[in-house]
């Protein structure tokens, strides 16, 4: 049995918790900037992956022209943006550069404190592998980001929507793991007898539904499926357009057919919402009324923002708010699941 005195004085869970909450906030910022990058079609503006030297943007006219010339070689420019001015290129370059720069910052925020706390023996027993896995995940996320971008540099005019979905889901997995670990550490700071919360089966089911809905949201974004129909609740004049062209095998339509993907994303939202509402209610009953209420409010807001995104024709401010709220909803759902799984010795 863990005793209060068994946690060394040099180990300060509260400090570690604050660090991870800051890291989580930066991941949310990354998700938002990533959404803007996608909606402004900026993601293919930087055609090379330079993890170290890429931190320095073009600094003179010759360097800008060299970057622009690289962009001119890819299908997106040749088929969609031929005739773009240098100023137009600089506008899309900005968002991709900010996205990559913030990615590097996030990586350092995870890596450097982890190495410091680990070297100084300031991580509680059992937490080094957990936090080390989060650090490894942020490194993997950078590689997945380039893997995604590379899919649009040779034969396509955009990135693979499947790789985009993997990129987003990996980022949100990182966010979920970071928040859960930060909450465990916060509990440990409050009482040295606290143990890591347990993920209950019903909470896991609710989170799986939420992640599945987010996955279809990424498919919707990657396929530009949000533009297929801008009406609600009908798609045009029907619940599901009967004249929709379908492909073989049928299951591929759920991944590759923009109309089918939008249909699934529309209605799976209510299934996922029911799961989160139930989870929020459980959190309220478990003594966490604030977080439970926030989760329920955010899921309602998410549905309204989703409908608004459709009705406005994927207006960028509304669409970005929809994606940002999804990240906040995930945090609230993780906190609610943590609340119902909290335990002490």
Coordinates of C-alpha atoms in Angstrom, one line a residue:
X1 CA 0.0 0.0 0.0
X2 CA 1.3 3.4 -1.0
X3 CA 1.9 5.6 2.0
X4 CA 1.8 9.4 2.0
X5 CA 5.5 9.5 3.0
X6 CA 6.5 7.3 0.0
X7 CA 6.4 10.2 -2.4
X8 CA 9.7 12.0 -2.2
X9 CA 9.7 15.7 -1.4
X10 CA 11.4 16.6 -4.6
X11 CA 8.4 15.2 -6.6
X12 CA 5.8 18.0 -7.0
X13 CA 2.8 16.7 -8.9
X14 CA 1.1 20.1 -8.9
X15 CA 4.0 21.5 -11.0
X16 CA 3.9 18.6 -13.4
X17 CA 0.1 19.0 -13.7
X18 CA 0.4 22.6 -14.6
X19 CA 3.1 21.8 -17.2
X20 CA 0.8 19.2 -18.9
X21 CA -2.2 21.5 -18.8
X22 CA -0.1 24.2 -20.6
X23 CA 1.0 21.5 -23.2
X24 CA -2.7 20.6 -23.7
X25 CA -3.6 24.2 -24.3
X26 CA -0.9 24.4 -27.0
X27 CA -2.3 21.2 -28.6
X28 CA -5.7 22.9 -28.8
X29 CA -4.1 25.9 -30.5
X30 CA -2.4 23.4 -32.9
X31 CA -5.8 21.9 -33.8
X32 CA -7.3 25.4 -34.4
X33 CA -4.4 26.5 -36.6
X34 CA -4.6 23.2 -38.4
X35 CA -8.2 23.8 -39.1
X36 CA -7.5 27.3 -40.5
X37 CA -4.7 25.8 -42.6
X38 CA -7.0 23.3 -44.1
X39 CA -9.9 25.7 -44.7
X40 CA -7.6 28.2 -46.4
X41 CA -6.1 25.4 -48.5
X42 CA -2.6 26.4 -47.2
X43 CA -1.3 22.9 -46.3
X44 CA 0.7 22.3 -49.5
X45 CA 2.4 25.7 -49.7
X46 CA 5.6 24.3 -48.1
X47 CA 6.8 21.4 -50.2
X48 CA 9.8 20.3 -48.1
X49 CA 10.2 18.9 -44.6
X50 CA 13.1 20.5 -42.8
X51 CA 12.6 19.8 -39.1
X52 CA 15.5 22.0 -38.0
X53 CA 16.3 24.6 -40.7
X54 CA 12.6 25.0 -41.6
X55 CA 12.1 27.1 -38.6
X56 CA 13.6 30.0 -40.5
X57 CA 11.1 31.5 -43.0
X58 CA 12.1 33.2 -46.3
X59 CA 13.9 36.4 -45.5
X60 CA 14.4 38.1 -48.8
X61 CA 12.9 38.2 -52.3
X62 CA 15.1 35.5 -53.7
X63 CA 14.2 33.1 -51.0
X64 CA 10.5 33.8 -51.4
X65 CA 10.8 33.2 -55.1
X66 CA 12.5 29.9 -54.5
X67 CA 9.7 28.8 -52.2
X68 CA 7.1 29.9 -54.8
X69 CA 8.9 28.0 -57.6
X70 CA 8.8 24.9 -55.5
X71 CA 5.1 25.3 -55.1
X72 CA 4.6 25.8 -58.8
X73 CA 5.9 22.3 -59.4
X74 CA 3.1 20.5 -57.6
X75 CA -0.4 19.6 -59.1
X76 CA -2.3 22.0 -56.8
X77 CA -0.7 25.0 -58.4
X78 CA -0.7 23.6 -61.9
X79 CA -4.3 22.5 -61.9
X80 CA -6.0 24.9 -59.4
X81 CA -3.9 28.0 -58.7
X82 CA -2.1 28.7 -61.9
X83 CA -1.5 32.4 -62.2
X84 CA -1.4 32.9 -58.4
X85 CA 0.7 36.0 -57.4
X86 CA 3.6 35.9 -55.0
X87 CA 1.4 37.9 -52.5
X88 CA -1.2 35.2 -52.8
X89 CA 1.4 32.5 -52.2
X90 CA 2.7 34.3 -49.2
X91 CA -0.8 34.4 -47.7
X92 CA -1.2 30.6 -47.8
X93 CA 2.4 30.1 -46.8
X94 CA 1.8 32.0 -43.6
X95 CA -0.7 29.6 -42.2
X96 CA 1.3 26.5 -43.0
X97 CA 4.4 28.1 -41.5
X98 CA 2.6 29.0 -38.3
X99 CA 1.2 25.5 -38.1
X100 CA 4.7 23.9 -38.4
X101 CA 6.3 26.5 -36.1
X102 CA 3.8 25.9 -33.4
X103 CA 4.3 22.2 -33.9
X104 CA 8.0 22.6 -33.1
X105 CA 7.1 24.7 -30.0
X106 CA 4.7 22.1 -28.8
X107 CA 7.3 19.4 -29.3
X108 CA 9.8 21.3 -27.2
X109 CA 7.2 22.0 -24.5
X110 CA 6.7 18.3 -24.1
X111 CA 10.3 17.1 -24.6
X112 CA 12.5 19.5 -22.6
X113 CA 10.6 19.6 -19.3
X114 CA 10.2 15.8 -19.5
X115 CA 13.9 15.3 -19.8
X116 CA 14.5 17.8 -17.0
X117 CA 12.0 16.2 -14.6
X118 CA 13.1 12.7 -15.5
X119 CA 16.8 13.5 -15.0
X120 CA 16.2 15.1 -11.7
X121 CA 14.0 12.3 -10.4
X122 CA 10.9 14.5 -10.1
X123 CA 8.5 12.2 -11.8
X124 CA 6.3 10.1 -9.5
X125 CA 6.7 6.3 -9.8
X126 CA 5.0 5.0 -12.8
X127 CA 4.6 8.3 -14.6
X128 CA 7.9 8.3 -16.6
X129 CA 6.6 5.7 -19.1
X130 CA 3.2 7.5 -19.4
X131 CA 4.7 10.9 -20.1
X132 CA 7.4 9.4 -22.2
X133 CA 4.7 7.9 -24.4
X134 CA 3.2 11.3 -24.8
X135 CA 6.5 12.7 -25.9
X136 CA 6.9 9.9 -28.4
X137 CA 3.4 10.6 -29.7
X138 CA 4.2 14.3 -30.4
X139 CA 7.3 13.2 -32.3
X140 CA 5.2 10.7 -34.3
X141 CA 2.7 13.4 -35.0
X142 CA 5.3 15.5 -36.7
X143 CA 6.2 12.5 -39.0
X144 CA 2.5 11.9 -39.7
X145 CA 2.0 15.5 -40.6
X146 CA 4.7 15.3 -43.3
X147 CA 3.3 11.9 -44.4
X148 CA 0.0 13.7 -44.9
X149 CA 1.5 16.6 -46.8
X150 CA 3.6 14.4 -49.1
X151 CA 0.4 12.7 -50.3
X152 CA -0.6 15.9 -52.1
X153 CA 2.8 16.8 -53.7
X154 CA 2.9 14.5 -56.8
X155 CA -0.4 13.2 -58.2
X156 CA -3.1 14.9 -56.1
X157 CA -4.3 18.5 -55.8
X158 CA -4.9 18.0 -52.1
X159 CA -3.8 15.7 -49.2
X160 CA -5.3 12.3 -48.6
X161 CA -8.4 12.6 -46.4
X162 CA -7.4 9.4 -44.7
X163 CA -4.0 10.7 -43.7
X164 CA -5.6 13.9 -42.6
X165 CA -8.0 12.0 -40.4
X166 CA -5.1 10.0 -38.9
X167 CA -3.2 13.3 -38.3
X168 CA -6.2 14.8 -36.5
X169 CA -7.1 11.7 -34.4
X170 CA -3.4 11.3 -33.4
X171 CA -3.4 15.0 -32.2
X172 CA -6.6 14.5 -30.2
X173 CA -5.3 11.2 -28.7
X174 CA -2.3 13.2 -27.6
X175 CA -4.6 15.8 -26.1
X176 CA -6.7 13.2 -24.3
X177 CA -3.7 11.4 -22.8
X178 CA -2.2 14.7 -21.7
X179 CA -5.3 15.9 -20.0
X180 CA -5.9 12.5 -18.3
X181 CA -2.4 12.4 -17.0
X182 CA -2.5 16.0 -15.8
X183 CA -5.7 15.2 -13.9
X184 CA -4.1 12.2 -12.2
X185 CA -1.2 14.4 -11.1
X186 CA -3.6 17.1 -9.9
X187 CA -5.3 14.5 -7.7
X188 CA -1.9 13.2 -6.5
X189 CA -1.0 16.8 -5.5
X190 CA -4.3 17.1 -3.5
X191 CA -3.7 13.8 -1.7
X192 CA -0.6 11.6 -1.7
X193 CA -2.9 8.6 -1.4
X194 CA -4.6 9.2 -4.8
X195 CA -4.2 6.6 -7.4
X196 CA -4.6 7.0 -11.2
X197 CA -8.2 7.1 -12.3
X198 CA -9.7 4.1 -14.0
X199 CA -11.4 4.3 -17.4
X200 CA -14.8 2.8 -16.8
X201 CA -16.4 0.8 -19.6
X202 CA -19.4 3.1 -20.2
X203 CA -17.0 6.1 -20.3
X204 CA -14.8 4.3 -22.8
X205 CA -17.8 3.6 -25.0
X206 CA -18.8 7.3 -24.9
X207 CA -15.3 8.4 -25.8
X208 CA -15.1 5.8 -28.7
X209 CA -18.3 7.4 -30.1
X210 CA -16.8 10.8 -29.8
X211 CA -13.6 9.8 -31.5
X212 CA -15.5 8.1 -34.3
X213 CA -17.6 11.3 -34.8
X214 CA -14.3 13.3 -34.9
X215 CA -12.9 10.8 -37.4
X216 CA -15.9 11.4 -39.8
X217 CA -15.5 15.1 -39.2
X218 CA -11.9 14.8 -40.5
X219 CA -13.2 12.8 -43.5
X220 CA -15.8 15.5 -44.1
X221 CA -13.1 18.2 -44.1
X222 CA -10.6 16.2 -46.2
X223 CA -13.2 15.4 -48.9
X224 CA -14.7 18.9 -48.8
X225 CA -17.9 17.0 -48.0
X226 CA -19.3 19.9 -46.1
X227 CA -20.0 21.7 -49.4
X228 CA -22.1 18.8 -50.8
X229 CA -25.3 20.0 -49.2
X230 CA -25.8 23.2 -47.2
X231 CA -29.3 22.5 -46.0
X232 CA -30.6 21.1 -42.7
X233 CA -32.1 18.7 -41.7
X234 CA -32.6 17.4 -45.3
X235 CA -29.9 17.0 -47.8
X236 CA -31.6 18.9 -50.6
X237 CA -35.1 17.6 -50.5
X238 CA -34.4 14.2 -49.0
X239 CA -33.0 12.7 -45.8
X240 CA -30.5 10.9 -48.0
X241 CA -30.3 11.8 -51.7
X242 CA -31.5 8.7 -53.6
X243 CA -29.6 9.6 -56.8
X244 CA -26.2 9.5 -55.0
X245 CA -23.6 7.7 -57.1
X246 CA -22.3 4.7 -55.1
X247 CA -19.1 2.8 -55.6
X248 CA -18.0 -0.8 -55.1
X249 CA -17.3 -2.2 -52.6
X250 CA -20.1 -0.6 -50.7
X251 CA -18.1 -0.1 -47.5
X252 CA -15.8 2.3 -49.4
X253 CA -18.6 4.8 -49.6
X254 CA -18.4 5.4 -45.9
X255 CA -14.8 6.6 -46.3
X256 CA -14.5 8.0 -49.9
X257 CA -18.0 9.2 -50.9
X258 CA -18.5 12.8 -49.8
X259 CA -22.3 12.6 -49.7
X260 CA -22.3 9.4 -47.6
X261 CA -19.6 10.8 -45.3
X262 CA -21.6 14.0 -44.8
X263 CA -24.7 11.9 -44.1
X264 CA -22.9 9.8 -41.5
X265 CA -21.3 12.8 -39.9
X266 CA -24.7 14.5 -39.6
X267 CA -26.5 11.7 -37.8
X268 CA -23.7 10.0 -35.9
X269 CA -23.4 13.3 -34.1
X270 CA -26.6 12.7 -32.2
X271 CA -25.5 9.2 -31.1
X272 CA -22.2 10.5 -29.9
X273 CA -24.0 13.4 -28.2
X274 CA -26.2 11.0 -26.3
X275 CA -23.1 9.2 -25.1
X276 CA -21.5 12.4 -23.9
X277 CA -24.7 13.6 -22.2
X278 CA -24.9 10.3 -20.3
X279 CA -21.2 10.6 -19.3
X280 CA -21.8 14.2 -18.2
X281 CA -24.7 13.1 -16.0
X282 CA -22.6 10.3 -14.5
X283 CA -19.9 12.9 -13.7
X284 CA -22.5 15.1 -12.0
X285 CA -23.7 12.2 -9.9
X286 CA -20.1 11.4 -9.1
X287 CA -19.6 14.8 -7.5
X288 CA -18.3 16.7 -10.4
X289 CA -21.3 18.9 -11.4
X290 CA -19.3 21.6 -13.0
X291 CA -17.4 19.4 -15.4
X292 CA -20.5 17.3 -16.1
X293 CA -22.5 20.4 -16.9
X294 CA -19.7 21.8 -19.1
X295 CA -19.5 18.6 -21.1
X296 CA -23.3 18.6 -21.7
X297 CA -23.2 22.3 -22.7
X298 CA -20.3 21.8 -25.1
X299 CA -22.0 18.9 -26.9
X300 CA -25.1 21.0 -27.4
X301 CA -22.9 23.8 -28.7
X302 CA -21.1 21.4 -31.0
X303 CA -24.3 20.2 -32.7
X304 CA -25.4 23.8 -33.2
X305 CA -22.0 24.8 -34.6
X306 CA -22.1 21.8 -37.0
X307 CA -25.5 22.8 -38.3
X308 CA -24.3 26.4 -38.6
X309 CA -21.3 25.2 -40.6
X310 CA -23.5 23.5 -43.1
X311 CA -26.0 26.4 -43.4
X312 CA -23.3 29.0 -43.9
X313 CA -21.6 27.0 -46.7
X314 CA -18.6 26.2 -44.4
X315 CA -18.0 29.8 -43.6
X316 CA -14.4 29.8 -42.2
X317 CA -15.1 31.5 -38.8
X318 CA -18.0 29.1 -38.1
X319 CA -16.1 26.0 -39.3
X320 CA -13.0 26.9 -37.2
X321 CA -15.3 27.4 -34.1
X322 CA -16.8 24.0 -34.8
X323 CA -13.3 22.4 -34.8
X324 CA -12.1 24.4 -31.7
X325 CA -15.3 23.4 -29.8
X326 CA -14.6 19.7 -30.7
X327 CA -11.2 19.9 -29.0
X328 CA -12.8 21.6 -25.9
X329 CA -15.5 19.0 -25.9
X330 CA -13.0 16.2 -25.9
X331 CA -11.2 17.8 -22.9
X332 CA -14.5 18.0 -21.1
X333 CA -15.4 14.4 -21.9
X334 CA -12.0 13.2 -20.7
X335 CA -12.4 15.2 -17.5
X336 CA -15.9 13.7 -17.0
X337 CA -14.6 10.2 -17.6
X338 CA -11.7 10.9 -15.2
X339 CA -14.2 12.1 -12.5
X340 CA -16.3 8.9 -12.6
X341 CA -13.1 6.8 -12.5
X342 CA -11.4 8.6 -9.7
X343 CA -10.2 6.4 -6.8
X344 CA -8.0 6.5 -3.7
X345 CA -6.4 3.7 -1.7

